[in-house]
Each structure stands twice: as C-alpha cells, then as structure tokens.
Amino acid sequence: MDSTLPKMFSHAVAIDPSDIDHMGHVNNSVYLKWVQDAVIDYWQSVAPPDAVARHLWVALKHEISYRKPTFLQDNVVAEVIAEKMEGARAYFTTIVRRGQDVLSEVKSCWCCLDAVTQRPARLARDVASRFLPPTP
C-alpha cells in the first residue's frame, strides 16, 4: 500500500429493524448514526488509549449524498478516510457500501475536544499521523 494515500478504516454496520422506514428501507437519518459510529470506532481503534481518554469528538457538519437504498437484510460496511486536519478540526469521508455498491457518501467535519474542559484541542502530531498520510 502506498504510504502517501489516506488510510481507510472499515466499520461493519448493523441494521436494526427500527432503522427501516415506511418505504421499506433504511431511513436517511440512520446514516448519520452510522457515520458517527464509524468515525468514533476509527478513532478508538487507531489512537493510543491515553489519547482516546483525553479527547472527545463532536461532529460539526455532515454532507450526505444518497446513492441507493439500504434494506434490512443488507450486509453493509462504512469505509472511513481521514482527509485532513486543521487545528482541532478533522475532515472525514465515509463511504457506505453493500459489496461494490456505494449506498451513500458522507463528507463530515469534526472538532476534537479536550475530555475534561470540552474545549477544542489539537491532536499531537504523532497521534494525527496515525490517521493521515505523511506530508511531502
């Protein structure tokens, strides 16, 4: 794998019967929960435990493009890529897939917070590098 490419994280998505709307597919609002779960899982899986304990993440913005409906029986994965970090902000792209089919694409912006003060906090460079490719 090319170390200059963004690192991708896969998060299995569980579809609950309560996620299904009156049209027989996953309600659009459920995708936001999936993205939040996937980004937080990414953080907790990649960051060192002390950094996880010291930081929280809050979503500032989500831009969702819905491509295809998702159904209860579908096997779905959310693929998360950290695109960039600027100060306490991080920008992610999350692709929700059923096999090769793209169900949705979500661009989101998150703010890293100090867990105690709940004020914006920059990640240490070595922690941020676990998500992002090295800069040339």
mmCIF file of N, CA and C in Angstrom:
data_model
loop_
_atom_site.group_PDB
_atom_site.id
_atom_site.type_symbol
_atom_site.label_atom_id
_atom_site.label_comp_id
_atom_site.label_asym_id
_atom_site.label_seq_id
_atom_site.Cartn_x
_atom_site.Cartn_y
_atom_site.Cartn_z
ATOM 1 N N MET A 1 0.845 -1.190 0.000
ATOM 2 C CA MET A 1 0.000 0.000 0.000
ATOM 3 C C MET A 1 0.879 1.239 0.000
ATOM 4 N N ASP A 2 0.516 2.221 -0.778
ATOM 5 C CA ASP A 2 1.250 3.473 -0.880
ATOM 6 C C ASP A 2 1.051 4.276 0.398
ATOM 7 N N SER A 3 2.142 4.600 1.102
ATOM 8 C CA SER A 3 2.030 5.317 2.384
ATOM 9 C C SER A 3 1.619 6.767 2.211
ATOM 10 N N THR A 4 1.570 7.272 0.962
ATOM 11 C CA THR A 4 1.125 8.649 0.747
ATOM 12 C C THR A 4 -0.387 8.738 0.575
ATOM 13 N N LEU A 5 -1.056 7.600 0.476
ATOM 14 C CA LEU A 5 -2.509 7.592 0.341
ATOM 15 C C LEU A 5 -3.169 7.690 1.709
ATOM 16 N N PRO A 6 -4.369 8.292 1.766
ATOM 17 C CA PRO A 6 -5.086 8.304 3.048
ATOM 18 C C PRO A 6 -5.355 6.880 3.521
ATOM 19 N N LYS A 7 -5.370 6.706 4.831
ATOM 20 C CA LYS A 7 -5.612 5.397 5.421
ATOM 21 C C LYS A 7 -7.115 5.170 5.548
ATOM 22 N N MET A 8 -7.581 4.001 5.088
ATOM 23 C CA MET A 8 -9.003 3.695 5.115
ATOM 24 C C MET A 8 -9.283 2.734 6.261
ATOM 25 N N PHE A 9 -10.397 2.980 6.951
ATOM 26 C CA PHE A 9 -10.831 2.145 8.064
ATOM 27 C C PHE A 9 -12.207 1.589 7.735
ATOM 28 N N SER A 10 -12.401 0.286 7.920
ATOM 29 C CA SER A 10 -13.699 -0.349 7.668
ATOM 30 C C SER A 10 -14.430 -0.606 8.970
ATOM 31 N N HIS A 11 -15.701 -0.239 8.981
ATOM 32 C CA HIS A 11 -16.563 -0.411 10.153
ATOM 33 C C HIS A 11 -17.816 -1.155 9.712
ATOM 34 N N ALA A 12 -18.050 -2.330 10.282
ATOM 35 C CA ALA A 12 -19.258 -3.095 9.960
ATOM 36 C C ALA A 12 -20.474 -2.362 10.516
ATOM 37 N N VAL A 13 -21.514 -2.299 9.722
ATOM 38 C CA VAL A 13 -22.746 -1.608 10.106
ATOM 39 C C VAL A 13 -23.823 -2.645 10.413
ATOM 40 N N ALA A 14 -24.447 -2.491 11.557
ATOM 41 C CA ALA A 14 -25.565 -3.371 11.928
ATOM 42 C C ALA A 14 -26.878 -2.651 11.610
ATOM 43 N N ILE A 15 -27.736 -3.319 10.876
ATOM 44 C CA ILE A 15 -29.037 -2.741 10.537
ATOM 45 C C ILE A 15 -30.080 -3.355 11.458
ATOM 46 N N ASP A 16 -30.776 -2.492 12.161
ATOM 47 C CA ASP A 16 -31.797 -2.899 13.122
ATOM 48 C C ASP A 16 -33.176 -2.740 12.473
ATOM 49 N N PRO A 17 -34.131 -3.581 12.805
ATOM 50 C CA PRO A 17 -35.481 -3.416 12.234
ATOM 51 C C PRO A 17 -36.057 -2.011 12.462
ATOM 52 N N SER A 18 -35.693 -1.352 13.556
ATOM 53 C CA SER A 18 -36.200 0.005 13.808
ATOM 54 C C SER A 18 -35.588 1.043 12.865
ATOM 55 N N ASP A 19 -34.533 0.670 12.115
ATOM 56 C CA ASP A 19 -33.918 1.582 11.141
ATOM 57 C C ASP A 19 -34.746 1.702 9.859
ATOM 58 N N ILE A 20 -35.678 0.768 9.665
ATOM 59 C CA ILE A 20 -36.456 0.711 8.428
ATOM 60 C C ILE A 20 -37.650 1.661 8.521
ATOM 61 N N ASP A 21 -37.828 2.452 7.463
ATOM 62 C CA ASP A 21 -38.923 3.433 7.466
ATOM 63 C C ASP A 21 -40.165 2.900 6.748
ATOM 64 N N HIS A 22 -41.147 3.759 6.576
ATOM 65 C CA HIS A 22 -42.421 3.383 5.958
ATOM 66 C C HIS A 22 -42.282 2.973 4.490
ATOM 67 N N MET A 23 -41.126 3.243 3.877
ATOM 68 C CA MET A 23 -40.913 2.879 2.478
ATOM 69 C C MET A 23 -40.190 1.536 2.342
ATOM 70 N N GLY A 24 -39.836 0.917 3.495
ATOM 71 C CA GLY A 24 -39.230 -0.404 3.455
ATOM 72 C C GLY A 24 -37.716 -0.423 3.370
ATOM 73 N N HIS A 25 -37.087 0.760 3.500
ATOM 74 C CA HIS A 25 -35.622 0.795 3.506
ATOM 75 C C HIS A 25 -35.133 1.628 4.676
ATOM 76 N N VAL A 26 -33.809 1.643 4.876
ATOM 77 C CA VAL A 26 -33.227 2.379 5.993
ATOM 78 C C VAL A 26 -33.556 3.858 5.850
ATOM 79 N N ASN A 27 -34.041 4.440 6.945
ATOM 80 C CA ASN A 27 -34.364 5.864 6.971
ATOM 81 C C ASN A 27 -33.083 6.683 6.820
ATOM 82 N N ASN A 28 -33.164 7.777 6.082
ATOM 83 C CA ASN A 28 -31.989 8.612 5.833
ATOM 84 C C ASN A 28 -31.303 9.077 7.115
ATOM 85 N N SER A 29 -32.053 9.323 8.164
ATOM 86 C CA SER A 29 -31.454 9.820 9.409
ATOM 87 C C SER A 29 -30.517 8.796 10.050
ATOM 88 N N VAL A 30 -30.711 7.516 9.755
ATOM 89 C CA VAL A 30 -29.888 6.455 10.339
ATOM 90 C C VAL A 30 -28.449 6.536 9.829
ATOM 91 N N TYR A 31 -28.261 7.025 8.614
ATOM 92 C CA TYR A 31 -26.917 7.144 8.061
ATOM 93 C C TYR A 31 -26.032 8.032 8.943
ATOM 94 N N LEU A 32 -26.605 9.057 9.549
ATOM 95 C CA LEU A 32 -25.825 9.929 10.436
ATOM 96 C C LEU A 32 -25.295 9.152 11.637
ATOM 97 N N LYS A 33 -26.122 8.283 12.196
ATOM 98 C CA LYS A 33 -25.668 7.449 13.316
ATOM 99 C C LYS A 33 -24.549 6.524 12.864
ATOM 100 N N TRP A 34 -24.695 5.935 11.685
ATOM 101 C CA TRP A 34 -23.662 5.045 11.161
ATOM 102 C C TRP A 34 -22.332 5.775 10.997
ATOM 103 N N VAL A 35 -22.390 6.991 10.451
ATOM 104 C CA VAL A 35 -21.161 7.761 10.245
ATOM 105 C C VAL A 35 -20.524 8.092 11.595
ATOM 106 N N GLN A 36 -21.339 8.529 12.537
ATOM 107 C CA GLN A 36 -20.795 8.845 13.861
ATOM 108 C C GLN A 36 -20.159 7.606 14.485
ATOM 109 N N ASP A 37 -20.849 6.478 14.441
ATOM 110 C CA ASP A 37 -20.303 5.239 14.999
ATOM 111 C C ASP A 37 -18.996 4.850 14.305
ATOM 112 N N ALA A 38 -18.947 4.987 12.978
ATOM 113 C CA ALA A 38 -17.764 4.583 12.213
ATOM 114 C C ALA A 38 -16.566 5.482 12.513
ATOM 115 N N VAL A 39 -16.777 6.796 12.556
ATOM 116 C CA VAL A 39 -15.667 7.719 12.835
ATOM 117 C C VAL A 39 -15.144 7.510 14.251
ATOM 118 N N ILE A 40 -16.036 7.353 15.217
ATOM 119 C CA ILE A 40 -15.605 7.136 16.606
ATOM 120 C C ILE A 40 -14.883 5.786 16.733
ATOM 121 N N ASP A 41 -15.377 4.757 16.053
ATOM 122 C CA ASP A 41 -14.706 3.454 16.069
ATOM 123 C C ASP A 41 -13.305 3.584 15.464
ATOM 124 N N TYR A 42 -13.194 4.327 14.376
ATOM 125 C CA TYR A 42 -11.897 4.583 13.742
ATOM 126 C C TYR A 42 -10.943 5.217 14.762
ATOM 127 N N TRP A 43 -11.389 6.279 15.405
ATOM 128 C CA TRP A 43 -10.582 6.972 16.414
ATOM 129 C C TRP A 43 -10.142 6.011 17.519
ATOM 130 N N GLN A 44 -11.077 5.268 18.063
ATOM 131 C CA GLN A 44 -10.768 4.374 19.179
ATOM 132 C C GLN A 44 -9.880 3.206 18.761
ATOM 133 N N SER A 45 -9.913 2.819 17.503
ATOM 134 C CA SER A 45 -9.104 1.710 17.009
ATOM 135 C C SER A 45 -7.680 2.123 16.648
ATOM 136 N N VAL A 46 -7.495 3.373 16.242
ATOM 137 C CA VAL A 46 -6.207 3.820 15.731
ATOM 138 C C VAL A 46 -5.412 4.636 16.753
ATOM 139 N N ALA A 47 -6.084 5.431 17.553
ATOM 140 C CA ALA A 47 -5.386 6.302 18.514
ATOM 141 C C ALA A 47 -4.918 5.500 19.722
ATOM 142 N N PRO A 48 -3.832 5.932 20.338
ATOM 143 C CA PRO A 48 -3.389 5.262 21.565
ATOM 144 C C PRO A 48 -4.415 5.468 22.686
ATOM 145 N N PRO A 49 -4.540 4.510 23.606
ATOM 146 C CA PRO A 49 -5.545 4.598 24.671
ATOM 147 C C PRO A 49 -5.500 5.898 25.480
ATOM 148 N N ASP A 50 -4.301 6.435 25.741
ATOM 149 C CA ASP A 50 -4.227 7.682 26.504
ATOM 150 C C ASP A 50 -4.815 8.851 25.723
ATOM 151 N N ALA A 51 -4.641 8.868 24.397
ATOM 152 C CA ALA A 51 -5.233 9.926 23.571
ATOM 153 C C ALA A 51 -6.750 9.780 23.520
ATOM 154 N N VAL A 52 -7.237 8.543 23.439
ATOM 155 C CA VAL A 52 -8.684 8.304 23.452
ATOM 156 C C VAL A 52 -9.277 8.813 24.758
ATOM 157 N N ALA A 53 -8.602 8.575 25.867
ATOM 158 C CA ALA A 53 -9.094 9.007 27.179
ATOM 159 C C ALA A 53 -9.083 10.530 27.323
ATOM 160 N N ARG A 54 -8.159 11.197 26.639
ATOM 161 C CA ARG A 54 -8.009 12.653 26.790
ATOM 162 C C ARG A 54 -8.828 13.473 25.803
ATOM 163 N N HIS A 55 -9.407 12.828 24.785
ATOM 164 C CA HIS A 55 -10.087 13.579 23.729
ATOM 165 C C HIS A 55 -11.476 13.019 23.424
ATOM 166 N N LEU A 56 -12.350 13.920 23.025
ATOM 167 C CA LEU A 56 -13.687 13.590 22.537
ATOM 168 C C LEU A 56 -13.823 14.189 21.142
ATOM 169 N N TRP A 57 -14.768 13.684 20.378
ATOM 170 C CA TRP A 57 -15.033 14.232 19.050
ATOM 171 C C TRP A 57 -16.498 14.633 18.947
ATOM 172 N N VAL A 58 -16.738 15.761 18.342
ATOM 173 C CA VAL A 58 -18.099 16.209 18.089
ATOM 174 C C VAL A 58 -18.202 16.583 16.607
ATOM 175 N N ALA A 59 -19.282 16.128 15.971
ATOM 176 C CA ALA A 59 -19.497 16.429 14.557
ATOM 177 C C ALA A 59 -19.980 17.868 14.419
ATOM 178 N N LEU A 60 -19.390 18.585 13.470
ATOM 179 C CA LEU A 60 -19.797 19.957 13.187
ATOM 180 C C LEU A 60 -20.664 20.036 11.938
ATOM 181 N N LYS A 61 -20.402 19.136 10.981
ATOM 182 C CA LYS A 61 -21.116 19.212 9.704
ATOM 183 C C LYS A 61 -21.080 17.858 9.015
ATOM 184 N N HIS A 62 -22.211 17.479 8.412
ATOM 185 C CA HIS A 62 -22.296 16.290 7.568
ATOM 186 C C HIS A 62 -22.927 16.709 6.242
ATOM 187 N N GLU A 63 -22.351 16.262 5.155
ATOM 188 C CA GLU A 63 -22.946 16.448 3.832
ATOM 189 C C GLU A 63 -23.104 15.061 3.236
ATOM 190 N N ILE A 64 -24.358 14.627 3.075
ATOM 191 C CA ILE A 64 -24.642 13.259 2.657
ATOM 192 C C ILE A 64 -25.191 13.226 1.238
ATOM 193 N N SER A 65 -24.594 12.360 0.428
ATOM 194 C CA SER A 65 -25.133 12.068 -0.902
ATOM 195 C C SER A 65 -25.640 10.633 -0.859
ATOM 196 N N TYR A 66 -26.953 10.477 -1.013
ATOM 197 C CA TYR A 66 -27.561 9.147 -1.009
ATOM 198 C C TYR A 66 -27.535 8.611 -2.429
ATOM 199 N N ARG A 67 -27.044 7.394 -2.601
ATOM 200 C CA ARG A 67 -26.914 6.802 -3.936
ATOM 201 C C ARG A 67 -27.945 5.702 -4.198
ATOM 202 N N LYS A 68 -28.110 4.803 -3.222
ATOM 203 C CA LYS A 68 -29.027 3.669 -3.378
ATOM 204 C C LYS A 68 -29.655 3.369 -2.030
ATOM 205 N N PRO A 69 -30.875 2.820 -2.012
ATOM 206 C CA PRO A 69 -31.493 2.463 -0.727
ATOM 207 C C PRO A 69 -30.798 1.271 -0.068
ATOM 208 N N THR A 70 -30.919 1.214 1.241
ATOM 209 C CA THR A 70 -30.363 0.125 2.038
ATOM 210 C C THR A 70 -31.525 -0.602 2.707
ATOM 211 N N PHE A 71 -31.439 -1.943 2.741
ATOM 212 C CA PHE A 71 -32.522 -2.756 3.263
ATOM 213 C C PHE A 71 -32.060 -3.572 4.469
ATOM 214 N N LEU A 72 -33.010 -4.068 5.235
ATOM 215 C CA LEU A 72 -32.739 -4.779 6.481
ATOM 216 C C LEU A 72 -31.750 -5.935 6.306
ATOM 217 N N GLN A 73 -31.879 -6.700 5.255
ATOM 218 C CA GLN A 73 -31.042 -7.886 5.067
ATOM 219 C C GLN A 73 -29.661 -7.563 4.490
ATOM 220 N N ASP A 74 -29.381 -6.322 4.165
ATOM 221 C CA ASP A 74 -28.109 -5.969 3.529
ATOM 222 C C ASP A 74 -26.917 -6.123 4.465
ATOM 223 N N ASN A 75 -25.790 -6.516 3.889
ATOM 224 C CA ASN A 75 -24.507 -6.585 4.587
ATOM 225 C C ASN A 75 -23.773 -5.295 4.223
ATOM 226 N N VAL A 76 -23.623 -4.401 5.197
ATOM 227 C CA VAL A 76 -23.148 -3.048 4.925
ATOM 228 C C VAL A 76 -21.869 -2.743 5.706
ATOM 229 N N VAL A 77 -20.979 -2.001 5.045
ATOM 230 C CA VAL A 77 -19.726 -1.558 5.657
ATOM 231 C C VAL A 77 -19.591 -0.059 5.422
ATOM 232 N N ALA A 78 -19.111 0.655 6.445
ATOM 233 C CA ALA A 78 -18.777 2.073 6.310
ATOM 234 C C ALA A 78 -17.260 2.180 6.249
ATOM 235 N N GLU A 79 -16.752 2.755 5.179
ATOM 236 C CA GLU A 79 -15.313 2.934 4.997
ATOM 237 C C GLU A 79 -14.975 4.398 5.265
ATOM 238 N N VAL A 80 -14.111 4.622 6.250
ATOM 239 C CA VAL A 80 -13.786 5.978 6.691
ATOM 240 C C VAL A 80 -12.364 6.329 6.287
ATOM 241 N N ILE A 81 -12.204 7.529 5.739
ATOM 242 C CA ILE A 81 -10.888 8.066 5.412
ATOM 243 C C ILE A 81 -10.780 9.446 6.049
ATOM 244 N N ALA A 82 -9.705 9.667 6.811
ATOM 245 C CA ALA A 82 -9.406 11.000 7.339
ATOM 246 C C ALA A 82 -8.714 11.764 6.214
ATOM 247 N N GLU A 83 -9.333 12.829 5.754
ATOM 248 C CA GLU A 83 -8.801 13.584 4.620
ATOM 249 C C GLU A 83 -7.730 14.584 5.041
ATOM 250 N N LYS A 84 -8.017 15.334 6.125
ATOM 251 C CA LYS A 84 -7.044 16.329 6.586
ATOM 252 C C LYS A 84 -7.406 16.793 7.984
ATOM 253 N N MET A 85 -6.433 17.430 8.620
ATOM 254 C CA MET A 85 -6.648 18.037 9.937
ATOM 255 C C MET A 85 -6.162 19.478 9.861
ATOM 256 N N GLU A 86 -6.939 20.371 10.455
ATOM 257 C CA GLU A 86 -6.575 21.785 10.552
ATOM 258 C C GLU A 86 -6.864 22.219 11.972
ATOM 259 N N GLY A 87 -5.829 22.408 12.769
ATOM 260 C CA GLY A 87 -6.023 22.766 14.167
ATOM 261 C C GLY A 87 -6.751 21.646 14.885
ATOM 262 N N ALA A 88 -7.892 21.981 15.498
ATOM 263 C CA ALA A 88 -8.681 20.985 16.226
ATOM 264 C C ALA A 88 -9.720 20.310 15.330
ATOM 265 N N ARG A 89 -9.774 20.678 14.061
ATOM 266 C CA ARG A 89 -10.767 20.114 13.140
ATOM 267 C C ARG A 89 -10.181 18.992 12.297
ATOM 268 N N ALA A 90 -11.031 18.002 12.055
ATOM 269 C CA ALA A 90 -10.661 16.895 11.175
ATOM 270 C C ALA A 90 -11.778 16.705 10.157
ATOM 271 N N TYR A 91 -11.383 16.369 8.946
ATOM 272 C CA TYR A 91 -12.324 16.190 7.846
ATOM 273 C C TYR A 91 -12.263 14.734 7.396
ATOM 274 N N PHE A 92 -13.424 14.100 7.347
ATOM 275 C CA PHE A 92 -13.529 12.689 7.010
ATOM 276 C C PHE A 92 -14.446 12.489 5.809
ATOM 277 N N THR A 93 -14.174 11.443 5.045
ATOM 278 C CA THR A 93 -15.100 10.952 4.033
ATOM 279 C C THR A 93 -15.475 9.540 4.463
ATOM 280 N N THR A 94 -16.767 9.268 4.476
ATOM 281 C CA THR A 94 -17.261 7.938 4.825
ATOM 282 C C THR A 94 -18.099 7.431 3.660
ATOM 283 N N ILE A 95 -17.711 6.297 3.128
ATOM 284 C CA ILE A 95 -18.455 5.650 2.043
ATOM 285 C C ILE A 95 -19.172 4.442 2.642
ATOM 286 N N VAL A 96 -20.492 4.410 2.494
ATOM 287 C CA VAL A 96 -21.281 3.270 2.964
ATOM 288 C C VAL A 96 -21.523 2.375 1.758
ATOM 289 N N ARG A 97 -21.120 1.095 1.896
ATOM 290 C CA ARG A 97 -21.184 0.150 0.776
ATOM 291 C C ARG A 97 -21.945 -1.126 1.139
ATOM 292 N N ARG A 98 -22.562 -1.676 0.120
ATOM 293 C CA ARG A 98 -23.113 -3.039 0.137
ATOM 294 C C ARG A 98 -22.362 -3.746 -0.980
ATOM 295 N N GLY A 99 -21.348 -4.539 -0.610
ATOM 296 C CA GLY A 99 -20.479 -5.116 -1.634
ATOM 297 C C GLY A 99 -19.775 -3.990 -2.376
ATOM 298 N N GLN A 100 -19.875 -3.996 -3.696
ATOM 299 C CA GLN A 100 -19.256 -2.944 -4.508
ATOM 300 C C GLN A 100 -20.176 -1.737 -4.696
ATOM 301 N N ASP A 101 -21.458 -1.872 -4.320
ATOM 302 C CA ASP A 101 -22.412 -0.771 -4.494
ATOM 303 C C ASP A 101 -22.201 0.310 -3.445
ATOM 304 N N VAL A 102 -22.054 1.544 -3.894
ATOM 305 C CA VAL A 102 -21.979 2.686 -2.977
ATOM 306 C C VAL A 102 -23.410 3.095 -2.651
ATOM 307 N N LEU A 103 -23.744 3.041 -1.362
ATOM 308 C CA LEU A 103 -25.083 3.408 -0.909
ATOM 309 C C LEU A 103 -25.165 4.879 -0.554
ATOM 310 N N SER A 104 -24.078 5.403 0.031
ATOM 311 C CA SER A 104 -24.013 6.826 0.343
ATOM 312 C C SER A 104 -22.569 7.250 0.485
ATOM 313 N N GLU A 105 -22.344 8.542 0.295
ATOM 314 C CA GLU A 105 -21.039 9.148 0.510
ATOM 315 C C GLU A 105 -21.259 10.339 1.432
ATOM 316 N N VAL A 106 -20.469 10.397 2.503
ATOM 317 C CA VAL A 106 -20.657 11.440 3.506
ATOM 318 C C VAL A 106 -19.338 12.176 3.731
ATOM 319 N N LYS A 107 -19.378 13.482 3.554
ATOM 320 C CA LYS A 107 -18.250 14.356 3.896
ATOM 321 C C LYS A 107 -18.616 14.973 5.238
ATOM 322 N N SER A 108 -17.699 14.882 6.209
ATOM 323 C CA SER A 108 -18.023 15.440 7.518
ATOM 324 C C SER A 108 -16.820 16.159 8.117
ATOM 325 N N CYS A 109 -17.141 17.119 8.953
ATOM 326 C CA CYS A 109 -16.134 17.890 9.676
ATOM 327 C C CYS A 109 -16.394 17.689 11.163
ATOM 328 N N TRP A 110 -15.328 17.404 11.895
ATOM 329 C CA TRP A 110 -15.412 17.108 13.319
ATOM 330 C C TRP A 110 -14.468 18.014 14.087
ATOM 331 N N CYS A 111 -14.781 18.258 15.346
ATOM 332 C CA CYS A 111 -13.910 19.031 16.220
ATOM 333 C C CYS A 111 -13.431 18.126 17.352
ATOM 334 N N CYS A 112 -12.131 18.140 17.572
ATOM 335 C CA CYS A 112 -11.531 17.398 18.679
ATOM 336 C C CYS A 112 -11.628 18.264 19.932
ATOM 337 N N LEU A 113 -12.103 17.666 21.020
ATOM 338 C CA LEU A 113 -12.258 18.384 22.286
ATOM 339 C C LEU A 113 -11.400 17.744 23.369
ATOM 340 N N ASP A 114 -10.925 18.570 24.282
ATOM 341 C CA ASP A 114 -10.301 18.079 25.499
ATOM 342 C C ASP A 114 -11.415 17.440 26.325
ATOM 343 N N ALA A 115 -11.228 16.208 26.786
ATOM 344 C CA ALA A 115 -12.281 15.486 27.501
ATOM 345 C C ALA A 115 -12.662 16.143 28.816
ATOM 346 N N VAL A 116 -11.748 16.852 29.458
ATOM 347 C CA VAL A 116 -12.027 17.484 30.748
ATOM 348 C C VAL A 116 -12.689 18.841 30.564
ATOM 349 N N THR A 117 -12.067 19.702 29.750
ATOM 350 C CA THR A 117 -12.576 21.074 29.598
ATOM 351 C C THR A 117 -13.661 21.180 28.539
ATOM 352 N N GLN A 118 -13.730 20.199 27.649
ATOM 353 C CA GLN A 118 -14.626 20.190 26.490
ATOM 354 C C GLN A 118 -14.409 21.418 25.602
ATOM 355 N N ARG A 119 -13.172 21.876 25.561
ATOM 356 C CA ARG A 119 -12.750 22.964 24.675
ATOM 357 C C ARG A 119 -11.992 22.350 23.498
ATOM 358 N N PRO A 120 -11.980 23.019 22.348
ATOM 359 C CA PRO A 120 -11.234 22.489 21.204
ATOM 360 C C PRO A 120 -9.778 22.213 21.571
ATOM 361 N N ALA A 121 -9.269 21.098 21.030
ATOM 362 C CA ALA A 121 -7.896 20.684 21.327
ATOM 363 C C ALA A 121 -7.251 20.118 20.066
ATOM 364 N N ARG A 122 -6.026 20.515 19.819
ATOM 365 C CA ARG A 122 -5.254 19.945 18.717
ATOM 366 C C ARG A 122 -4.695 18.597 19.142
ATOM 367 N N LEU A 123 -4.667 17.674 18.208
ATOM 368 C CA LEU A 123 -4.029 16.385 18.473
ATOM 369 C C LEU A 123 -2.523 16.537 18.323
ATOM 370 N N ALA A 124 -1.785 15.797 19.119
ATOM 371 C CA ALA A 124 -0.338 15.752 18.955
ATOM 372 C C ALA A 124 -0.037 15.215 17.557
ATOM 373 N N ARG A 125 1.044 15.671 16.972
ATOM 374 C CA ARG A 125 1.416 15.296 15.609
ATOM 375 C C ARG A 125 1.521 13.771 15.443
ATOM 376 N N ASP A 126 2.090 13.087 16.435
ATOM 377 C CA ASP A 126 2.251 11.633 16.324
ATOM 378 C C ASP A 126 0.903 10.907 16.352
ATOM 379 N N VAL A 127 -0.085 11.480 17.042
ATOM 380 C CA VAL A 127 -1.425 10.879 17.065
ATOM 381 C C VAL A 127 -2.123 11.146 15.732
ATOM 382 N N ALA A 128 -2.049 12.382 15.256
ATOM 383 C CA ALA A 128 -2.681 12.731 13.979
ATOM 384 C C ALA A 128 -2.097 11.911 12.835
ATOM 385 N N SER A 129 -0.802 11.596 12.901
ATOM 386 C CA SER A 129 -0.154 10.846 11.820
ATOM 387 C C SER A 129 -0.691 9.424 11.695
ATOM 388 N N ARG A 130 -1.357 8.925 12.723
ATOM 389 C CA ARG A 130 -1.950 7.583 12.632
ATOM 390 C C ARG A 130 -3.142 7.564 11.675
ATOM 391 N N PHE A 131 -3.706 8.729 11.392
ATOM 392 C CA PHE A 131 -4.861 8.841 10.507
ATOM 393 C C PHE A 131 -4.492 9.326 9.118
ATOM 394 N N LEU A 132 -3.531 10.212 9.059
ATOM 395 C CA LEU A 132 -3.234 10.911 7.812
ATOM 396 C C LEU A 132 -1.931 10.430 7.197
ATOM 397 N N PRO A 133 -1.844 10.497 5.852
ATOM 398 C CA PRO A 133 -0.583 10.137 5.198
ATOM 399 C C PRO A 133 0.464 11.209 5.519
ATOM 400 N N PRO A 134 1.743 10.872 5.441
ATOM 401 C CA PRO A 134 2.782 11.867 5.687
ATOM 402 C C PRO A 134 2.706 12.976 4.641
ATOM 403 N N THR A 135 3.002 14.190 5.069
ATOM 404 C CA THR A 135 3.018 15.309 4.120
ATOM 405 C C THR A 135 4.368 15.337 3.416
ATOM 406 N N PRO A 136 4.347 15.621 2.119
ATOM 407 C CA PRO A 136 5.600 15.598 1.347
ATOM 408 C C PRO A 136 6.527 16.731 1.751
#
